[in-house]
XYZ file of C-alpha atoms in Angstrom:
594
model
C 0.000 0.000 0.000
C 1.368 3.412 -0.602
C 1.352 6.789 1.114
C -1.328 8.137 -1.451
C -3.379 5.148 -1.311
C -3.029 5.059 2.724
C -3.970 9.045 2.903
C -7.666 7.720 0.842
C -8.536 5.003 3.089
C -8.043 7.162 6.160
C -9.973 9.721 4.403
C -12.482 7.646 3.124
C -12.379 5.584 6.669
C -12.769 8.599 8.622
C -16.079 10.204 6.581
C -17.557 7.039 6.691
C -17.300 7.082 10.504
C -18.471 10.199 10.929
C -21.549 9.767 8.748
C -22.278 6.475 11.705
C -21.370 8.845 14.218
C -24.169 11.386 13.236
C -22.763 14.540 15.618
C -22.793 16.432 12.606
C -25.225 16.773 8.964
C -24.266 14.769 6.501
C -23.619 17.803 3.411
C -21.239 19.262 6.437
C -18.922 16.445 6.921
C -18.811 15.513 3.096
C -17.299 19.587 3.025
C -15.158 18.605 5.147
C -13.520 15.538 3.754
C -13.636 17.777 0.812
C -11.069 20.546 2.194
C -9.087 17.648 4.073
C -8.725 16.030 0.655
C -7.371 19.122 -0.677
C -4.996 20.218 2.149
C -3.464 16.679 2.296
C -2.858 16.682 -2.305
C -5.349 13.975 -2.237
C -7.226 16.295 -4.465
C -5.570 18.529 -6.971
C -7.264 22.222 -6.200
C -8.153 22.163 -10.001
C -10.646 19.592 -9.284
C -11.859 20.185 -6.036
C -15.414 21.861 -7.130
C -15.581 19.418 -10.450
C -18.664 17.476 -8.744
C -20.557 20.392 -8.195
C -20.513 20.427 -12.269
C -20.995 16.941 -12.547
C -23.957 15.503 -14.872
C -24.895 13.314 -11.188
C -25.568 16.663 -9.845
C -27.369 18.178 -12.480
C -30.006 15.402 -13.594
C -30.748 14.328 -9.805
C -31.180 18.556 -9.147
C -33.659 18.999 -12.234
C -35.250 15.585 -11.250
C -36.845 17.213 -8.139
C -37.677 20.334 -10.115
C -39.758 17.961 -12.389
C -41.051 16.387 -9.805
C -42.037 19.241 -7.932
C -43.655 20.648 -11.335
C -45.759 17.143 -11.560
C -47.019 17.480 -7.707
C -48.013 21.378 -8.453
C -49.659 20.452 -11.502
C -52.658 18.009 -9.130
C -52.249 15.543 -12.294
C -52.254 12.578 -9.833
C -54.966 14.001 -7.557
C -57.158 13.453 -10.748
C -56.204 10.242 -11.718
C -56.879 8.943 -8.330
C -59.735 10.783 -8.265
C -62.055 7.662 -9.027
C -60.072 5.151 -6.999
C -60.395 6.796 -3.460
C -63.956 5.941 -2.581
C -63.376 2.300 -3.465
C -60.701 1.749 -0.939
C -62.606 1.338 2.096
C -59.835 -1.072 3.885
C -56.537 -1.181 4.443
C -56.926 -4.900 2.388
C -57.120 -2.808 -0.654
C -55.470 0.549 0.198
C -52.088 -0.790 0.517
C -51.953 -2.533 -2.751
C -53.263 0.177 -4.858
C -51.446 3.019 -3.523
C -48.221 1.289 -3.325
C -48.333 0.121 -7.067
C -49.704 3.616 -8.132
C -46.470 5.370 -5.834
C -44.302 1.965 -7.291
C -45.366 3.444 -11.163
C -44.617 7.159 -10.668
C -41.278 5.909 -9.116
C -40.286 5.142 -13.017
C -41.838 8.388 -14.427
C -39.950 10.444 -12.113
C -37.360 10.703 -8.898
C -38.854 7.964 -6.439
C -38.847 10.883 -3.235
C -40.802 13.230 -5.755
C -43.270 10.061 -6.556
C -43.659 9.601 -2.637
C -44.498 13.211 -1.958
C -47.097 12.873 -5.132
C -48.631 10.001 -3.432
C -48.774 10.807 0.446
C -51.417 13.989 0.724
C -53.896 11.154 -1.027
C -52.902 8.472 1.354
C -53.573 11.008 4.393
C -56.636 11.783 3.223
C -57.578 8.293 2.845
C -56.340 7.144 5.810
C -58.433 9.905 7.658
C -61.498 9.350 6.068
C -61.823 5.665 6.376
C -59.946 5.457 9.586
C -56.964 3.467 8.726
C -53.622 4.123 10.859
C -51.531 5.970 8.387
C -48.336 3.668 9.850
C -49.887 0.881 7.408
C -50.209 2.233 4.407
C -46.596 5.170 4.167
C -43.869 2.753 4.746
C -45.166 0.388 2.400
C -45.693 3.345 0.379
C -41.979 3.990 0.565
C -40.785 1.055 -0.032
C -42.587 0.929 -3.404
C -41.025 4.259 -4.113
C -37.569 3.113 -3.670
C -38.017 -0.370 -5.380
C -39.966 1.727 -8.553
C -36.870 4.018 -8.582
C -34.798 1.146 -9.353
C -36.002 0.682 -12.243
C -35.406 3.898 -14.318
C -31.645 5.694 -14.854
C -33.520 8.855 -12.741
C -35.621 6.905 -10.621
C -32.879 7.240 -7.743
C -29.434 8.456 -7.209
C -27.969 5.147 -7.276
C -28.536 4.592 -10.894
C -27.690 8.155 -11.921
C -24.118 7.647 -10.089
C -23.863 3.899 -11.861
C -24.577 5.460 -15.051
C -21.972 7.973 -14.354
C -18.913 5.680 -13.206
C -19.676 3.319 -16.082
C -19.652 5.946 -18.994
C -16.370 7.277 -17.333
C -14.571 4.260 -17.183
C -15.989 2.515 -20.388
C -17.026 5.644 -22.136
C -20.820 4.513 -22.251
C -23.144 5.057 -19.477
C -26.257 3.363 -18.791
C -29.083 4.090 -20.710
C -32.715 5.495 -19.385
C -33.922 2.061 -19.422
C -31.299 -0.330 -18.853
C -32.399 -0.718 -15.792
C -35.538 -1.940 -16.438
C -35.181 -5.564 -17.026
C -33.891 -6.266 -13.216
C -35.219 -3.111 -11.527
C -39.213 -3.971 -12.950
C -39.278 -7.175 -12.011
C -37.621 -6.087 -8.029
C -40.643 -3.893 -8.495
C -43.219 -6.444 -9.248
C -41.691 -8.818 -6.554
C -41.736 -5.497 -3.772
C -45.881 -4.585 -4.480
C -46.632 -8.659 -3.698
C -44.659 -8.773 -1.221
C -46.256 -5.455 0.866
C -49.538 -6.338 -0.359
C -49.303 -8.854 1.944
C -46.630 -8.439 4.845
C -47.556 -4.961 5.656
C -49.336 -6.926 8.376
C -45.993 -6.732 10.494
C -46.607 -3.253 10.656
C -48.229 -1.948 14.205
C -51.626 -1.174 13.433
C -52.039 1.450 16.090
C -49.600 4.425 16.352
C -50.188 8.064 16.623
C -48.619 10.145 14.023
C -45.971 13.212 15.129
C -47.434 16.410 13.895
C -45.234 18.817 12.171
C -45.582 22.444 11.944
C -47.084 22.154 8.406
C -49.510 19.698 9.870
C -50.395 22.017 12.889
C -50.596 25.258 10.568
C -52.889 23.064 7.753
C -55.389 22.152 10.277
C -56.960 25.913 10.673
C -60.040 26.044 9.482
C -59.977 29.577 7.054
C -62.975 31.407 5.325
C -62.495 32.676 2.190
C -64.613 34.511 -0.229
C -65.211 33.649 -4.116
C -67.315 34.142 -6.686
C -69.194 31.813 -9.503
C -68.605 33.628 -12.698
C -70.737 34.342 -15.758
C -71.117 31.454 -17.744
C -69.989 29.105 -14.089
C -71.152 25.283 -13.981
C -70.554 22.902 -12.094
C -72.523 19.649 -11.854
C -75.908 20.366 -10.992
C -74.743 23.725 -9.532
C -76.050 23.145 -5.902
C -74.421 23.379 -2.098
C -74.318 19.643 -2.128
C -72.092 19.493 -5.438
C -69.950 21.631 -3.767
C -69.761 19.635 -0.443
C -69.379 16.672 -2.269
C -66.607 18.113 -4.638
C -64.152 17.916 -1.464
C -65.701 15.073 0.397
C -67.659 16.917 2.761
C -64.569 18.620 4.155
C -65.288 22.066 3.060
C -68.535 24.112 4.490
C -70.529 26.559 2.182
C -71.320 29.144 5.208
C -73.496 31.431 3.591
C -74.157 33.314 -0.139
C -74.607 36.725 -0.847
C -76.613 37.462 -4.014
C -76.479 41.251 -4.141
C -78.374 42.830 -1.392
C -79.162 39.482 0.219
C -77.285 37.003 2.259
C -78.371 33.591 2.783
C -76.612 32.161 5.532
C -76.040 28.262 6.261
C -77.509 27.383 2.483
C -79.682 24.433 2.459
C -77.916 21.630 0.168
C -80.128 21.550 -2.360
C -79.250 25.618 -2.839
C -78.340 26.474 -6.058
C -75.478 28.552 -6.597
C -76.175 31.025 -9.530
C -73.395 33.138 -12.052
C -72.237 36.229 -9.905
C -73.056 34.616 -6.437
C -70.665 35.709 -3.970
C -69.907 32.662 -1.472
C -68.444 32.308 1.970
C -66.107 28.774 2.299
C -64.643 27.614 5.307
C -62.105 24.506 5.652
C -58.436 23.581 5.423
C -56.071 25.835 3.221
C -54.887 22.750 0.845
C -58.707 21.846 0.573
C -59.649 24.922 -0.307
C -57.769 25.505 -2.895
C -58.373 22.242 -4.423
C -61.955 22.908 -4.169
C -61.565 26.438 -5.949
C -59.587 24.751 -8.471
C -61.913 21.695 -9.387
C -65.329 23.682 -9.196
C -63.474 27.164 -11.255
C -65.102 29.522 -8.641
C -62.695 32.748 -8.411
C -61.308 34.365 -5.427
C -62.490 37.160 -4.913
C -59.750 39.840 -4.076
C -57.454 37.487 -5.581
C -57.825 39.363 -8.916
C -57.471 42.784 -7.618
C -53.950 44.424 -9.521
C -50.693 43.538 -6.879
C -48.459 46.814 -7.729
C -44.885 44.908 -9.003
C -41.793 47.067 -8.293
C -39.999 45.068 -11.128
C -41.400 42.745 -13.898
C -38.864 39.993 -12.703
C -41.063 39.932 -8.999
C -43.550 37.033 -8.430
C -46.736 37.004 -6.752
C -47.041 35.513 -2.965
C -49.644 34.177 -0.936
C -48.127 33.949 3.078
C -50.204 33.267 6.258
C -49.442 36.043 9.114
C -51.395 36.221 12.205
C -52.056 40.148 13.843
C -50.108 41.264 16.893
C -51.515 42.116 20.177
C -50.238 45.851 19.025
C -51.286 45.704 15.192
C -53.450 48.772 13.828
C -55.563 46.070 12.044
C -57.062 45.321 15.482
C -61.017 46.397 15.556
C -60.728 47.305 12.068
C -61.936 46.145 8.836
C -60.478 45.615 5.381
C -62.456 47.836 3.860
C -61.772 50.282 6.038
C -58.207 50.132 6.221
C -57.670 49.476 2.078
C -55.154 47.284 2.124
C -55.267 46.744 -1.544
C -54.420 50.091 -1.671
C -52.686 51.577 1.302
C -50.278 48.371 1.199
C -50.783 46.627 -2.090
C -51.715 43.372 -0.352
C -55.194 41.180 -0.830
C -56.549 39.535 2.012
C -57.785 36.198 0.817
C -58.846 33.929 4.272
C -59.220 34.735 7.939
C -58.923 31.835 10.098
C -60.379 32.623 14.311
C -59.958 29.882 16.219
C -63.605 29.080 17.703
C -65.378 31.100 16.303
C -67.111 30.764 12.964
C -67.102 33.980 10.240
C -70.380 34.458 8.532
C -69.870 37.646 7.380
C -68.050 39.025 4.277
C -63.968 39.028 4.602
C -64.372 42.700 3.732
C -65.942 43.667 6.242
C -64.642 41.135 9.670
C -63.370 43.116 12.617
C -60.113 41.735 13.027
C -58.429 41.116 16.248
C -55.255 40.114 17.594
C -54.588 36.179 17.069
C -56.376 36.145 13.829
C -54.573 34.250 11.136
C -55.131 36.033 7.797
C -54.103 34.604 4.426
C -52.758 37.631 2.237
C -51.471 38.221 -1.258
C -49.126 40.357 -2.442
C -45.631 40.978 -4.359
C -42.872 39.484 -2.921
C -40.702 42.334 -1.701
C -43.536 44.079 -0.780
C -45.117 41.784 1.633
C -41.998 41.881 4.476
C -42.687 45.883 4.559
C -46.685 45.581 4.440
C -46.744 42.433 7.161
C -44.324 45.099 9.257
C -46.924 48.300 8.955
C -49.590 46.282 9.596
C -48.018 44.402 13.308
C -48.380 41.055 11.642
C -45.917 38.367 12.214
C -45.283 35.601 9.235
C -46.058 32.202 10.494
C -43.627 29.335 9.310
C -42.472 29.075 6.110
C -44.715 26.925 3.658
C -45.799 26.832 0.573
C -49.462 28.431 0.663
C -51.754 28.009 -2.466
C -55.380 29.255 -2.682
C -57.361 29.015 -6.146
C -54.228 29.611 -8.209
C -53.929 28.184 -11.657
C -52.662 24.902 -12.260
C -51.262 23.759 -15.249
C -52.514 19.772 -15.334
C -50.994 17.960 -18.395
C -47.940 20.472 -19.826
C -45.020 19.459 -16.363
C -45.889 15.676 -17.352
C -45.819 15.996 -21.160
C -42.620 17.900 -20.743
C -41.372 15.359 -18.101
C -42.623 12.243 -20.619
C -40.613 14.259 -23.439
C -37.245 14.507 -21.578
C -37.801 10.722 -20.778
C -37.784 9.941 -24.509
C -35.173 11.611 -26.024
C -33.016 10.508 -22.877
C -34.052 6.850 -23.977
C -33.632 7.054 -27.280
C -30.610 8.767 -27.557
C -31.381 12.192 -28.893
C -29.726 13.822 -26.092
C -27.712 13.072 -22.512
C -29.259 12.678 -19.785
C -27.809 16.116 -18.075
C -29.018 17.981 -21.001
C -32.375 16.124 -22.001
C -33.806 16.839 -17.756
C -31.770 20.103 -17.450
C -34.083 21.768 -20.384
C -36.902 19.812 -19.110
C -36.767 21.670 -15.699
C -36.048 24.889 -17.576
C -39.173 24.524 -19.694
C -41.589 23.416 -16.843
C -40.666 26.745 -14.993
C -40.572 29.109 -18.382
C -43.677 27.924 -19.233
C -44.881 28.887 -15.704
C -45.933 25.679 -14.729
C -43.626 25.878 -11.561
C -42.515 29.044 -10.176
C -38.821 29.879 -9.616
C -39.492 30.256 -5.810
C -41.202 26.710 -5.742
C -38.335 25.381 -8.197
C -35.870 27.210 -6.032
C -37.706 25.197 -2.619
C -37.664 21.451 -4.406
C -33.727 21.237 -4.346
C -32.553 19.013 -1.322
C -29.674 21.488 -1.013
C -28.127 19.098 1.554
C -28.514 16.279 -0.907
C -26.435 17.917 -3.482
C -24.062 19.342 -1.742
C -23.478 15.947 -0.585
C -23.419 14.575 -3.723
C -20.846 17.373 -5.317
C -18.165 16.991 -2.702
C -18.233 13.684 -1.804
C -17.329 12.960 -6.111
C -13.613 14.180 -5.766
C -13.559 12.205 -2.149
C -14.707 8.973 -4.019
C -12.099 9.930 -6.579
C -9.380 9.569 -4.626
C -10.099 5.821 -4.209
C -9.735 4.932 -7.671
C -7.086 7.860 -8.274
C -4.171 6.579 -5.887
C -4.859 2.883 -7.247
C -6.758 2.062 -3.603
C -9.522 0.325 -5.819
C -7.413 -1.721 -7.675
C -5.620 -2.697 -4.313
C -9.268 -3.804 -2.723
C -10.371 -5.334 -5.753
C -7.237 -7.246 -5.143
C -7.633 -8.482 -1.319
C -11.713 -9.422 -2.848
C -10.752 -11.289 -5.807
C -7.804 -13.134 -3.566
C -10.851 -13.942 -0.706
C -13.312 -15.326 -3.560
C -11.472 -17.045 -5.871
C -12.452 -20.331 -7.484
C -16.012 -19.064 -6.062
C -19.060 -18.912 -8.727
C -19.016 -15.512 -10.376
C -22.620 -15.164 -8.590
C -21.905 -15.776 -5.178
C -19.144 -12.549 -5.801
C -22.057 -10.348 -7.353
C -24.329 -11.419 -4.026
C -21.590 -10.264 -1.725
C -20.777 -7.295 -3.551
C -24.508 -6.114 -3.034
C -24.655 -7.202 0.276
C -21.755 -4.862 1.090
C -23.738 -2.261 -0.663
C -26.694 -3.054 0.941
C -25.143 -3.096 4.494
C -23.533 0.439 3.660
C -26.247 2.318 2.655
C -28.737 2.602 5.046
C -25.465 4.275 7.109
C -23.953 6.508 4.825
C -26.402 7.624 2.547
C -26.750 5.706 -0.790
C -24.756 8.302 -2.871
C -22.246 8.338 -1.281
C -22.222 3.986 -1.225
C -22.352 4.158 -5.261
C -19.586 6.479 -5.003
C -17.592 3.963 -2.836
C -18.278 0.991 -3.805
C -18.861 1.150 -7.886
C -15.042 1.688 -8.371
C -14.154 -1.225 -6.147
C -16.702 -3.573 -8.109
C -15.116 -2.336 -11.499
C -11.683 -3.110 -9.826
C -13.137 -6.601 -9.046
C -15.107 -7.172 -11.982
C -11.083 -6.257 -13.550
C -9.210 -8.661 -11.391
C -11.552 -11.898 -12.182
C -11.993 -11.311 -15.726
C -15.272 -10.780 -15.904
C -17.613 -7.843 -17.490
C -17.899 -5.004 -15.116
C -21.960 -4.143 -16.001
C -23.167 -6.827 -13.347
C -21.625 -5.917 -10.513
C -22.274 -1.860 -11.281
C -25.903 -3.241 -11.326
C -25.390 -4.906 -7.968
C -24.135 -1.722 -6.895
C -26.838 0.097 -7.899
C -30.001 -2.275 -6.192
C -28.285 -3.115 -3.065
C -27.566 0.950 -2.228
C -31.077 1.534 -3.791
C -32.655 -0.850 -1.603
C -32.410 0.981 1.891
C -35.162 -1.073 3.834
C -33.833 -1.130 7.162
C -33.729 2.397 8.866
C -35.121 6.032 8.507
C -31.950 7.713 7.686
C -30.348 6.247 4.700
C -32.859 7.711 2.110
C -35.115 10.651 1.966
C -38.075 8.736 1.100
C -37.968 6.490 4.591
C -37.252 9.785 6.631
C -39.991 11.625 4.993
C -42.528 9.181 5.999
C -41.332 8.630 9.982
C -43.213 11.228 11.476
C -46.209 11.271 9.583
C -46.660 7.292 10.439
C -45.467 7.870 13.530
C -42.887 4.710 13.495
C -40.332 4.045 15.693
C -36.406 2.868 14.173
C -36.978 -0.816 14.328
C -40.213 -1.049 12.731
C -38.464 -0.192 9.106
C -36.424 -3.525 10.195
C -39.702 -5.159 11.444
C -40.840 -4.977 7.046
C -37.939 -4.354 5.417
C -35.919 -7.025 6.701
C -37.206 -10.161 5.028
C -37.850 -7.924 2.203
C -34.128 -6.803 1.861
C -33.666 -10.923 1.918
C -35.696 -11.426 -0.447
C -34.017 -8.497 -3.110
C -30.543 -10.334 -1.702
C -32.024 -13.829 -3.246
C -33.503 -12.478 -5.842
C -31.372 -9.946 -7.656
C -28.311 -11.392 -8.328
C -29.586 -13.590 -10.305
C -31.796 -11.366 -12.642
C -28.701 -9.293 -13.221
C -26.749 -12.637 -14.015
C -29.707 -13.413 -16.911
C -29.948 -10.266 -18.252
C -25.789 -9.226 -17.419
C -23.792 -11.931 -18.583
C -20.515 -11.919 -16.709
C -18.782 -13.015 -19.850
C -16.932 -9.899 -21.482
C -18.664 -8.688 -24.673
């Protein structure tokens, strides 16, 4: 072993024990390696920032743009549309939304397929009283066996990809991957269909801030327009529209107000109607039906054409000025250039128009306005901005264009036409130009910490193969399994992948590990495409623990599990990918060089 190759182990030893050690984030200790790397000449300055330019970077980034673009648009909202009231039981729940979230896994990044997926699971959970904890994991597990299946589907593959069109000037096509990763797919959805059983059935779900800030009930004021239908046009379509969820509390038709409408009400062009529910169901209610906001169309006063227009929730002082006033009265439109849209008061129910509400202190207002005027107006007005999220209410959503563009990109990526950094890089850059995804929102989908993760830890990896350290542990492997079947190698190579991953984040496994199985595939003579595919599924196929992919974390809280029941389903599962994968890739990835 030499100096060079010594100085990469310890670097490579000591990130990976600080990623187990977990005192500090995981984008913060790949930095660090990073500058260590560089102060020791393990990596030439030159190439210290080349990951952050790397093609790994730049498809998984415009991945979660697209995906974000596809969850604005309320495509699958629609398409499930018809399902949800047949899926009374968690019998049926679990297999249908795990194949649908399994499907959308191979249209798209498998954590942007989960977060399509999970508001409809929530809601159906909630309505037919099903624990939540039984139907997300298996939810997530679907995501991250669908993802295995596409070159974007997960990070894994796009690294793969990567190291194999470096070293053998190819990469991996779009869907390469699908031969092996489908059928893991197909074996995943029988397998939870069944065994999420193991699963507690009764936990209570950790409530975010999101969660805590979604549940005030707001009243908001719209308006049916000229020419407005919408089914039979009555206060039961409406009701029924968002599964009872949303209250009609009254209608003005000109001088007269008709409060608590009897369902069988119609509503009539140029009725003016008081609604009252959650903010997300709102807005998919004003969306679906076509009513129109109100104030939501009065001019916001731009201080440059590049500005956007923002909807935040703020809640008044004890000292605000809005306190015992009205809207009308103070003009807000036009002393402040902000549109109030919803009031929520906490037990106590509005009937009256938004316009003209007393106000006081504790009442949560929804409000509209340009972006770098709403800090100064929220100020003036002695209203504080609750958390940060992303507030929507009867905005225009553009259904079909983010998944035609996303289908598009998927296309010429397969086919050829153009890489796969340049075929989702336009794709992202379209969705937004076209205005189907705002730059904020696009801005808000990157997993900074992901990709800064990703970007340093690619001249870390580097090293590795660089100083001739893969070579050396391809070496010791193909020394410890000679004269063993070629398949019993690819099994332990995966296994090692497999065991890695849910620890150090599966990037940063590919990043590892892939070089070493190239070395190995080297050493014993035998093609290297195999074992990158064993790479690829066993650091794809984190079924054990919260923390080694997004898509696990992102469903702890809301199914309120505890770190051993991902081990309590994923365990025979993660047995069963062990059995089964190794030899799928060995059919359809001959070990004999081409």
């Amino acid at each position: 072993m030499t100096l060079q190759q010594g100085l990469s182990f310890g670097l490579i030893g000591a990130t990976v024990l600080c990623f187990l050690w977990g005192r500090w984030r995981y984008d913060l200790i790949a930095l660090g390696a990073l500058a260590v790397g560089v102060l020791t000449g393990l990596i030439p300055a030159k190439s210290a920032f080349d990951g952050f330019s790397n093609d790994i970077v730049v498809i998984i980034a415009s991945a979660l743009v697209l995906s974000a673009a596809v969850s604005r648009s309320g495509l699958v909202d629609r398409l499930m549309a018809p399902l949800l009231p047949r899926l009374g039981s968690e019998r049926s729940q679990v297999p249908v939304l795990v194949a649908v979230t399994t499907l959308l896994s191979m249209m798209t990044k498998n954590v942007g397929a989960l977060a399509l997926m999970m508001p409809s699971a929530l809601q159906i959970a909630k309505r037919t009283g099903v624990s939540p904890g039984r139907l997300l994991m298996p939810m997530s597990f679907g995501s991250l066996a669908g993802g295995l299946a596409v070159l974007v589907g997960t990070s894994p593959n796009i690294i793969v990809s990567e190291v194999r069109g470096k070293a053998l000037g190819e990469p991996f096509r779009m869907f390469d991957f699908m031969p092996v990763g489908g059928t893991l797919a197909l074996i995943t959805i029988a397998y939870l269909a069944v065994a999420y059983h193991l699963l507690p059935k009764h936990r209570i779900a950790a409530i975010d801030v999101d969660a805590a800030l979604a549940a005030n009930a707001y009243v908001t004021e719209v308006e049916a327009p000229e020419g407005w239908r919408f089914a039979d046009g009555r206060v039961a379509d409406l009701r029924a529209a968002a599964d009872g969820a949303v209250s009609v509390v009254a209608i003005l038709r000109g001088r007269k107000r008709m409060a608590s409408p009897h369902a069988n009400r119609r509503v009539l062009p140029g009725d003016q109607l008081l609604l009252e529910g959650e903010q997300q169901t709102l807005n998919e209610l004003i969306v679906k039906t076509g009513l129109k906001l109100t104030d939501a169309d009065r001019p916001v006063v731009m201080n440059e054409p590049t500005e956007e227009v923002r909807v935040v929730e703020a809640v008044i002082g004890a000292e605000s000025d809005l306190i015992g006033q009205t809207a009308r009265g103070l003009k807000l439109n036009e002393a402040h250039g902000v549109n109030l849209l919803g009031v929520s008061r906490s037990g106590y129910r509005m009937a009256g128009r938004l316009a003209t509400v007393r106000l006081r202190a504790g009442d949560i207002l929804v409000l509209q306005g340009a972006e770098r005027q709403l800090p100064l107006a929220l100020s003036a007005l002695g209203c504080l901005p609750l958390a940060e999220r992303e507030v929507r209410l009867g905005g225009a959503r553009h259904a079909l264009l983010p998944a035609a563009i996303l289908i598009g990109a998927m296309l010429l990526v397969a086919f050829g036409v153009v890489p796969a950094a340049t075929g989702f890089f336009g794709a992202a850059i379209l969705v937004v130009a076209t205005g189907a995804l705002r730059m904020r929102e696009a801005y808000a989908s990157l997993e900074g910490p992901v990709l800064v993760l990703v970007a340093a830890m690619i001249p870390v990896s580097d090293t590795v193969q660089s100083s001739g350290g893969a070579d050396l542990i391809a070496s010791w492997l193909s020394g410890a399994f000679h004269g063993l079947p070629p398949l019993v190698t690819l099994t332990a190579m995966m296994a090692v992948a497999m065991v890695a991953t849910p620890f150090l984040n599966n990037a940063a496994t590919v990043l590892i590990v892939a070089p070493i199985g190239m070395g190995l595939a080297e050493r014993l003579g035998l093609s290297p495409d195999p074992f990158l595919m064993a790479v690829a599924v066993g650091a794809g196929c984190d079924f054990l623990t919260p923390i080694g992919h997004q898509c696990n974390t992102l469903v702890l809280a809301p199914g309120g599990y505890r770190f051993g029941d991902y081990a309590r389903l994923g365990a025979p599962l993660t047995l069963l990918i062990l059995l089964a994968a190794p030899a799928l890739i060995a059919f359809f990835w001959p070990f004999a060089r081409a």
